[in-house]
Short mmCIF file of N, CA and C in Angstrom, two decimals:
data_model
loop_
_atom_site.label_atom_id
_atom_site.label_comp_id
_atom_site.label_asym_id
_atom_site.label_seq_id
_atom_site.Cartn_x
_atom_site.Cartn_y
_atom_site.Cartn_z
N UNK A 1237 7.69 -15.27 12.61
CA UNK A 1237 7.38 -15.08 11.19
C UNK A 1237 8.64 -14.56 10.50
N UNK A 1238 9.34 -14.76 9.51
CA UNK A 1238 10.04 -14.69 8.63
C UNK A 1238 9.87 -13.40 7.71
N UNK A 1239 11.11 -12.51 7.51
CA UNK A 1239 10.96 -11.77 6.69
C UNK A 1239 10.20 -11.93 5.21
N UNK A 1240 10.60 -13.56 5.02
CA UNK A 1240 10.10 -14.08 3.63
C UNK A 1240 8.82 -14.14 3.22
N UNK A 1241 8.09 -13.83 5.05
CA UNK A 1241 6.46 -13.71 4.11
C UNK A 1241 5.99 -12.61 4.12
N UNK A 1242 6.76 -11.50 4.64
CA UNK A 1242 5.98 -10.12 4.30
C UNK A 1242 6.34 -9.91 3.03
N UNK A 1243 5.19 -8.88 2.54
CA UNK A 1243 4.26 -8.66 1.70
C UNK A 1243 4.12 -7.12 1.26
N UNK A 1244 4.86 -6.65 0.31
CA UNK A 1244 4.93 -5.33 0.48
C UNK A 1244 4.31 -4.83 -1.41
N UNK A 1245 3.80 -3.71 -1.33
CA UNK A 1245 2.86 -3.49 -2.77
C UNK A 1245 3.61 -1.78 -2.99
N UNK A 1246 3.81 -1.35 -4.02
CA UNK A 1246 4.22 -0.18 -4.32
C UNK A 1246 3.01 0.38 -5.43
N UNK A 1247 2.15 0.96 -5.17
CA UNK A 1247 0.81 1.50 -6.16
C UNK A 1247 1.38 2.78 -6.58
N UNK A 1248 0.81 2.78 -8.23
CA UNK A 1248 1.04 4.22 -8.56
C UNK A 1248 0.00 4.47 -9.21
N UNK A 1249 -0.94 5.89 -8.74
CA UNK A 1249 -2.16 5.89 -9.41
C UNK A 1249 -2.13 7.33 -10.02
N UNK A 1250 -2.45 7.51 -11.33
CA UNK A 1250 -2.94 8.75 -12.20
C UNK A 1250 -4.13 9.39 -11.43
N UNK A 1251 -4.25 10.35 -11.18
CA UNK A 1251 -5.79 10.97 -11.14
C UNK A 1251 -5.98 11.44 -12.35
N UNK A 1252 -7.39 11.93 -12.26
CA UNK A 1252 -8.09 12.69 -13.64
C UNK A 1252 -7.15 13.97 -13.77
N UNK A 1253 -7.05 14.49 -14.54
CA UNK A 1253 -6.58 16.22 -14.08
C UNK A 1253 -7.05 16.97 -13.40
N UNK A 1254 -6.35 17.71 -12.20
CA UNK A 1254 -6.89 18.08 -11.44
C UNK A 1254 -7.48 17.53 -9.89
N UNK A 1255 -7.05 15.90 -10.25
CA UNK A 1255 -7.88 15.21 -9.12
C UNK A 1255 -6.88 14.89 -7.89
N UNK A 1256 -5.66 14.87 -8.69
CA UNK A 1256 -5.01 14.48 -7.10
C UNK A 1256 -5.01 14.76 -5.92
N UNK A 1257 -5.27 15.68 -5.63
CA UNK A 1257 -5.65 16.49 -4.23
C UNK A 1257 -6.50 15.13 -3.45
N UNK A 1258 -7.53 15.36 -3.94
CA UNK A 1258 -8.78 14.57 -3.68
C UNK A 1258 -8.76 13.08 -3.54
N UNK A 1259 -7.86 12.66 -4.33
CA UNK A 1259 -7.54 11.32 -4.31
C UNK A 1259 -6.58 10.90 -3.67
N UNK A 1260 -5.40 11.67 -3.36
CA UNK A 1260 -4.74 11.82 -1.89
C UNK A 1260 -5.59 11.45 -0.56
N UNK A 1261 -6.17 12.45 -0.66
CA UNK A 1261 -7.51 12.56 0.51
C UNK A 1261 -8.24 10.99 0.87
N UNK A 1262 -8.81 10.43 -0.30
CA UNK A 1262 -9.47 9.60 -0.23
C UNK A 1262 -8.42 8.46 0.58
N UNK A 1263 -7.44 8.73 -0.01
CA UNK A 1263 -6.43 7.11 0.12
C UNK A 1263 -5.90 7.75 1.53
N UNK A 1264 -4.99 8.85 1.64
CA UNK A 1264 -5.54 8.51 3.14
C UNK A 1264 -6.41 8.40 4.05
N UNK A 1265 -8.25 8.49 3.77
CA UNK A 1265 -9.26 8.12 4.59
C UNK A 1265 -9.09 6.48 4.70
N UNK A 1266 -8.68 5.97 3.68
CA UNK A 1266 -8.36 4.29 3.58
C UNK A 1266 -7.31 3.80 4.30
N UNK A 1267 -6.25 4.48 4.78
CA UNK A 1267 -5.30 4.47 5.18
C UNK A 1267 -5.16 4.51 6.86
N UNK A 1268 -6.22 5.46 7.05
CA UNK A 1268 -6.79 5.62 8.37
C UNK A 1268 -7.73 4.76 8.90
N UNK A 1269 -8.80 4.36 7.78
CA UNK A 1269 -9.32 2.83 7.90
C UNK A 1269 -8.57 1.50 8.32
N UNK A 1270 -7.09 1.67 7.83
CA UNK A 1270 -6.52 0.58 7.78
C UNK A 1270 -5.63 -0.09 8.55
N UNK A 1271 -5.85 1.07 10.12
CA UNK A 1271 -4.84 1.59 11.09
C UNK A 1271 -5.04 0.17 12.18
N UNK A 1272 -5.55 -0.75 12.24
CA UNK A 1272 -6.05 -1.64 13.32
C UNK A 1272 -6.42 -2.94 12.51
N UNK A 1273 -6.41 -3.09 11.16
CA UNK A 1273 -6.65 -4.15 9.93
C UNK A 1273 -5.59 -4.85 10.71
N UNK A 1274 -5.90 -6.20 10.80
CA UNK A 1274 -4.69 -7.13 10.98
C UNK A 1274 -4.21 -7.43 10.06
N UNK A 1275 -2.72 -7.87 10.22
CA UNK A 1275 -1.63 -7.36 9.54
C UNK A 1275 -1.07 -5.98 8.69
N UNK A 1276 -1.73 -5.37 8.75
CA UNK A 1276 -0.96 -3.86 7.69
C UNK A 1276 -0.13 -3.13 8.98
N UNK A 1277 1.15 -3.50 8.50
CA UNK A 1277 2.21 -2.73 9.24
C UNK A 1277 2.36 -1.23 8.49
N UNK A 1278 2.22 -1.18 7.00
CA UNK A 1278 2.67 0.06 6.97
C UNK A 1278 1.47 0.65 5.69
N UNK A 1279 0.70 1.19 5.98
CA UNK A 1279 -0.12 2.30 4.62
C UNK A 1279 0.55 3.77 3.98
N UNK A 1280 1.20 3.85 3.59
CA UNK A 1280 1.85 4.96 3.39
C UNK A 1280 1.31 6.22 2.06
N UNK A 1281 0.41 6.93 1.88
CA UNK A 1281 0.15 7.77 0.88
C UNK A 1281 1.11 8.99 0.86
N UNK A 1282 1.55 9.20 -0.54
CA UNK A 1282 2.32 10.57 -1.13
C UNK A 1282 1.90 10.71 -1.94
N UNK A 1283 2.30 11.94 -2.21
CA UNK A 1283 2.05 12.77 -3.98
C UNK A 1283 3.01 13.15 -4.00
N UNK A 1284 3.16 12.89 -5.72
CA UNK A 1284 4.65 13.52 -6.38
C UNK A 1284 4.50 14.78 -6.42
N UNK A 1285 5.85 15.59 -6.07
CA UNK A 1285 5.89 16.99 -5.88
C UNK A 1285 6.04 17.90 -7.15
N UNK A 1286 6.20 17.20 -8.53
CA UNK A 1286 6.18 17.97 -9.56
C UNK A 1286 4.72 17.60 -10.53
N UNK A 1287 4.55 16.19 -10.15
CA UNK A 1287 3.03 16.43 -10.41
C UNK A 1287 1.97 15.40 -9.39
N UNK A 1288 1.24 16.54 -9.06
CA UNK A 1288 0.27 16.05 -7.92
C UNK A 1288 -0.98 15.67 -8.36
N UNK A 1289 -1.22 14.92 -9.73
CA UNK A 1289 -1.94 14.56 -9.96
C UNK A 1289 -1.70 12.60 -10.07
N UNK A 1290 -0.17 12.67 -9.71
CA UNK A 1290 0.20 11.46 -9.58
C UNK A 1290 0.27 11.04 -7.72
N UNK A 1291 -0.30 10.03 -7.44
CA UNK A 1291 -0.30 9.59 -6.17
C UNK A 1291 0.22 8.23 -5.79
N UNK A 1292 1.27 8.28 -4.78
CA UNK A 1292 1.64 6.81 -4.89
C UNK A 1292 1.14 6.25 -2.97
N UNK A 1293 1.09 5.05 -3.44
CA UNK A 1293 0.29 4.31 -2.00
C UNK A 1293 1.69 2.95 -1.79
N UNK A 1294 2.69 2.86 -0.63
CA UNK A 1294 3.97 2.13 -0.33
C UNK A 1294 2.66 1.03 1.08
N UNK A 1295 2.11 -0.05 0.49
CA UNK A 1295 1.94 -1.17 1.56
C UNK A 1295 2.91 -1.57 1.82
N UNK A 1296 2.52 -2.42 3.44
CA UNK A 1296 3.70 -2.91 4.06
C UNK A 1296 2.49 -4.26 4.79
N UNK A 1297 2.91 -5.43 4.67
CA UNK A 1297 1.64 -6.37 5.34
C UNK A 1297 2.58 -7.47 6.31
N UNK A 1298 1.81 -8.45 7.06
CA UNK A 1298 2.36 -9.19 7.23
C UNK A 1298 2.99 -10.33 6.50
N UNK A 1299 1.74 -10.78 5.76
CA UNK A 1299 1.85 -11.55 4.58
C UNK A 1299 1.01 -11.34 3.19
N UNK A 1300 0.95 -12.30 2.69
CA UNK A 1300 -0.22 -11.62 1.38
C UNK A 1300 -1.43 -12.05 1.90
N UNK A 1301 -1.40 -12.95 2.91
CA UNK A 1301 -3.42 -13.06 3.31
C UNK A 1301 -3.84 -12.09 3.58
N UNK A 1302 -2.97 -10.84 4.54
CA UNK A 1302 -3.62 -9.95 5.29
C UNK A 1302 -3.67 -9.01 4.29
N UNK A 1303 -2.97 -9.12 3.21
CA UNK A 1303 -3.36 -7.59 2.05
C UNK A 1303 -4.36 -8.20 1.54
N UNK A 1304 -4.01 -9.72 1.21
CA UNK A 1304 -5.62 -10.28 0.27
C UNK A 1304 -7.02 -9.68 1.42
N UNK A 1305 -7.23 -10.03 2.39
CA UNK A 1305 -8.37 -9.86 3.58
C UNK A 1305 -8.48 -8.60 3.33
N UNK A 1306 -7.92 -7.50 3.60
CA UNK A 1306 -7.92 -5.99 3.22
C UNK A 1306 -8.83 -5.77 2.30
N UNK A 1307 -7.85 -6.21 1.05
CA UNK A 1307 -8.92 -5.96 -0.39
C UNK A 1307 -10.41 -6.35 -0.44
N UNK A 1308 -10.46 -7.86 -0.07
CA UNK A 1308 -11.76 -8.11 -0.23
C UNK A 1308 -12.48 -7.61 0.79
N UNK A 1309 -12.01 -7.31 2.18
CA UNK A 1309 -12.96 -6.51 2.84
C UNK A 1309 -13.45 -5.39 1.93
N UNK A 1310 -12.53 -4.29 1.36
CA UNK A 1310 -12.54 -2.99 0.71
C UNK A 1310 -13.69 -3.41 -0.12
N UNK A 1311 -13.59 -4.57 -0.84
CA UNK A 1311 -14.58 -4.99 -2.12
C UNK A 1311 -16.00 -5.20 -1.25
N UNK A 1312 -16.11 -5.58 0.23
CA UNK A 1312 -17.57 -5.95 0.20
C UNK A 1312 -18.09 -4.65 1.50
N UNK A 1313 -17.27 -3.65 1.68
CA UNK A 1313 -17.68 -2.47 2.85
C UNK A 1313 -18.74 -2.02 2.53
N UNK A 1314 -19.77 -2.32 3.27
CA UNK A 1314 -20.69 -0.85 3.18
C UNK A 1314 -20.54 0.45 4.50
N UNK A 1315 -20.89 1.36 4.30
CA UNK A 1315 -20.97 2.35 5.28
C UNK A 1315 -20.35 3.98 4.61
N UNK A 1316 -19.83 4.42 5.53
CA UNK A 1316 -19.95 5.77 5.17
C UNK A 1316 -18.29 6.55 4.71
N UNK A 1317 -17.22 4.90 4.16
CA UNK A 1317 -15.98 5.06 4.23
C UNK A 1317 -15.93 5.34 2.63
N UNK A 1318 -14.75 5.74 2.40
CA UNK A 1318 -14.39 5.38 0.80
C UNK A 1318 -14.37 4.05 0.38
N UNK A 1319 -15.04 3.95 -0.72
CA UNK A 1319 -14.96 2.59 -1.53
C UNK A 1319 -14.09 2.55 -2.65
N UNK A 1320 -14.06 1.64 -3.25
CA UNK A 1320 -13.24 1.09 -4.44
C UNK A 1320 -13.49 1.65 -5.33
N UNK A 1321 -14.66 2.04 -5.69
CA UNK A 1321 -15.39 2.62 -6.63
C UNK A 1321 -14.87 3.76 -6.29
N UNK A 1322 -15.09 4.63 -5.38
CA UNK A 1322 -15.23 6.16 -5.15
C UNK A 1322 -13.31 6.27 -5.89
N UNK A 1323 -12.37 5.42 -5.62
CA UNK A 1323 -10.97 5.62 -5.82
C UNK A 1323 -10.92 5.68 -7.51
N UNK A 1324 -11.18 4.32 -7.74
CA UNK A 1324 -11.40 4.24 -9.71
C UNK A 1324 -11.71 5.09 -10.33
N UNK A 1325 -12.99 5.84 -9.20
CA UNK A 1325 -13.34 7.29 -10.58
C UNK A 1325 -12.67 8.12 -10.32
N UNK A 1326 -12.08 8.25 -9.70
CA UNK A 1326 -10.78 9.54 -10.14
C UNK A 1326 -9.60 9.50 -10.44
N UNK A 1327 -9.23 8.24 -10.79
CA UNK A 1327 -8.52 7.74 -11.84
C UNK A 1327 -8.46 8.31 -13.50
N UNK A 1328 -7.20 8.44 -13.74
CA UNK A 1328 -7.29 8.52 -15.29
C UNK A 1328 -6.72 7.13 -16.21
N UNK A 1329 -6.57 6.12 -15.60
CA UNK A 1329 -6.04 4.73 -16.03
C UNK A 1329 -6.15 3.91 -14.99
N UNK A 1330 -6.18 2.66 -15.35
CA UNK A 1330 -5.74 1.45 -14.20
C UNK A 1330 -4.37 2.16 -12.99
N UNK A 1331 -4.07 1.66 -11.72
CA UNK A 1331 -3.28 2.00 -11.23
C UNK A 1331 -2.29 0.85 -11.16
N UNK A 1332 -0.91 1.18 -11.46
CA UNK A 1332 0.36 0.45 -11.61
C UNK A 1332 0.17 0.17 -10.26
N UNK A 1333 0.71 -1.48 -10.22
CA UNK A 1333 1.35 -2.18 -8.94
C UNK A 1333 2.17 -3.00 -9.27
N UNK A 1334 3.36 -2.90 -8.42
CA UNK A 1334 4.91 -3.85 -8.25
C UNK A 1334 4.87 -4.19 -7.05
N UNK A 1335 4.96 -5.75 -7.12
CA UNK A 1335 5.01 -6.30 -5.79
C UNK A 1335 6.51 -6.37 -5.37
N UNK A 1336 6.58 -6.54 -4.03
CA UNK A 1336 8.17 -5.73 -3.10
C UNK A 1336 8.15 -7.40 -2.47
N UNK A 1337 9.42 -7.49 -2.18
CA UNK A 1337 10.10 -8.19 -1.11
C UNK A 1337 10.45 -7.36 0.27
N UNK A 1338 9.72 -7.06 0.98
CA UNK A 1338 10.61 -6.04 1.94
C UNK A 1338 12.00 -6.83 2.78
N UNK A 1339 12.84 -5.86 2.70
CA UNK A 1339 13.69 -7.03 3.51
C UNK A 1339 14.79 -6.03 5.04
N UNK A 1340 14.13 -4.77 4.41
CA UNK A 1340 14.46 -4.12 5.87
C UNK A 1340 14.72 -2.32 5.78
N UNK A 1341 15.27 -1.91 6.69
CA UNK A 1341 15.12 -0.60 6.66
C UNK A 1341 14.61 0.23 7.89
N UNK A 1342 14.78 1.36 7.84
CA UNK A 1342 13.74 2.01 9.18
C UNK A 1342 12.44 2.14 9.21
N UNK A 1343 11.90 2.19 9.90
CA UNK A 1343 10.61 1.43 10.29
C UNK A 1343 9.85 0.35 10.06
N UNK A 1344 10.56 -0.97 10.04
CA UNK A 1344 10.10 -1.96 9.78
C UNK A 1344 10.63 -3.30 11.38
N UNK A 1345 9.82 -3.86 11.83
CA UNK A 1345 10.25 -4.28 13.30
C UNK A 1345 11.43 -5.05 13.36
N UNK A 1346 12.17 -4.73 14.29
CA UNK A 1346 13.32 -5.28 14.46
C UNK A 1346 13.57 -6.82 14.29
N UNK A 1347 12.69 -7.97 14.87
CA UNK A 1347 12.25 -8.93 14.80
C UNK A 1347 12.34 -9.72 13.26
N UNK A 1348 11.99 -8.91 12.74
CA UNK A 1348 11.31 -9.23 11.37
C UNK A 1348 12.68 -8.81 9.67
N UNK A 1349 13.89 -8.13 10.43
CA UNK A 1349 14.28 -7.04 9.49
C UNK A 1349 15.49 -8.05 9.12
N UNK A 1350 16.49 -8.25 7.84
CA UNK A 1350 17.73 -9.11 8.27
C UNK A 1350 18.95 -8.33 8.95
N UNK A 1351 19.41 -9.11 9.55
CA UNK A 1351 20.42 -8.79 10.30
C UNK A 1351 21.99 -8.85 9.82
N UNK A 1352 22.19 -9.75 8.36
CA UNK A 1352 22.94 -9.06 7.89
C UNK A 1352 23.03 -9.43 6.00
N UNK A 1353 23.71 -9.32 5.15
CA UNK A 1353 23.65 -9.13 4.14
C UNK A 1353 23.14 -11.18 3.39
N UNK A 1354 23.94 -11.88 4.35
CA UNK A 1354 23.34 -13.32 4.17
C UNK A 1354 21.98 -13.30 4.38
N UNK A 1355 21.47 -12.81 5.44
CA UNK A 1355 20.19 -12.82 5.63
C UNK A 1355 19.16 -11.99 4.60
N UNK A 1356 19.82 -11.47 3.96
CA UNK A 1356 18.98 -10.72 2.81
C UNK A 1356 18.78 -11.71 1.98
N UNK A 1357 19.80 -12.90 1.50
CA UNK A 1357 19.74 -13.61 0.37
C UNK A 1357 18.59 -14.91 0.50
N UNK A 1358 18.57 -14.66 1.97
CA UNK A 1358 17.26 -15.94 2.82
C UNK A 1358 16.04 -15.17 2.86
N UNK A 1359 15.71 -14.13 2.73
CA UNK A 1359 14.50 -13.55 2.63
C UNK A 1359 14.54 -13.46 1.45
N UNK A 1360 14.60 -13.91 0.08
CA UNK A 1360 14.51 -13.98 -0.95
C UNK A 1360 13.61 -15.03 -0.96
#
């Protein structure tokens, strides 16, 4: 597989005031959900350190099927996990997403990473 089809998402989500804590929490219970999902190489949750009511979520996939499969799983889960819903309401807006080219770095598999600056311009 080609660097060119991974699939990488950079989310930035507002909480309500006051909510980030919680919404941290949630996204990594999703995150921990997401530990054995085929394809998600990387789930990554932070909070900004000057305001923690802002939370950002760094995907890392194989391709976009396996983030698409993700989502719509997320959209049709029942059970006793966080849902889609439970994330939205503690939201104070839609959450920003920029889709990524990943094209390498540490922790990303050797296999997969370019090997040198030409090879960056081919994973384009």
């Amino acid at each position: 597989m080609s660097t060119a089809t991974r699939a990488g998402r950079l989310m930035t989500m507002n909480a309500r005031p006051g909510r980030g804590d919680d919404l941290a929490a949630a996204l990594v219970a999703v995150a921990n959900g997401l530990r054995d999902f085929p394809g998600c190489e990387a789930y990554v949750i932070s909070q900004d350190r000057a305001d923690p009511d802002t939370v950002y979520v760094v995907e890392m996939w194989a391709d976009e099927a396996a983030a698409d499969a993700a989502l719509d799983a997320a959209r049709t889960a029942t059970g006793d996990g966080v849902s889609i819903s439970d994330v939205l309401a503690m939201l104070a807006g839609q959450p920003h997403r920029v889709d990524l080219i990943p094209l390498g770095g540490v922790g990303l598999t050797a296999d997969r990473r370019p090997e040198s600056a030409s090879n960056v311009a081919e994973a384009r």
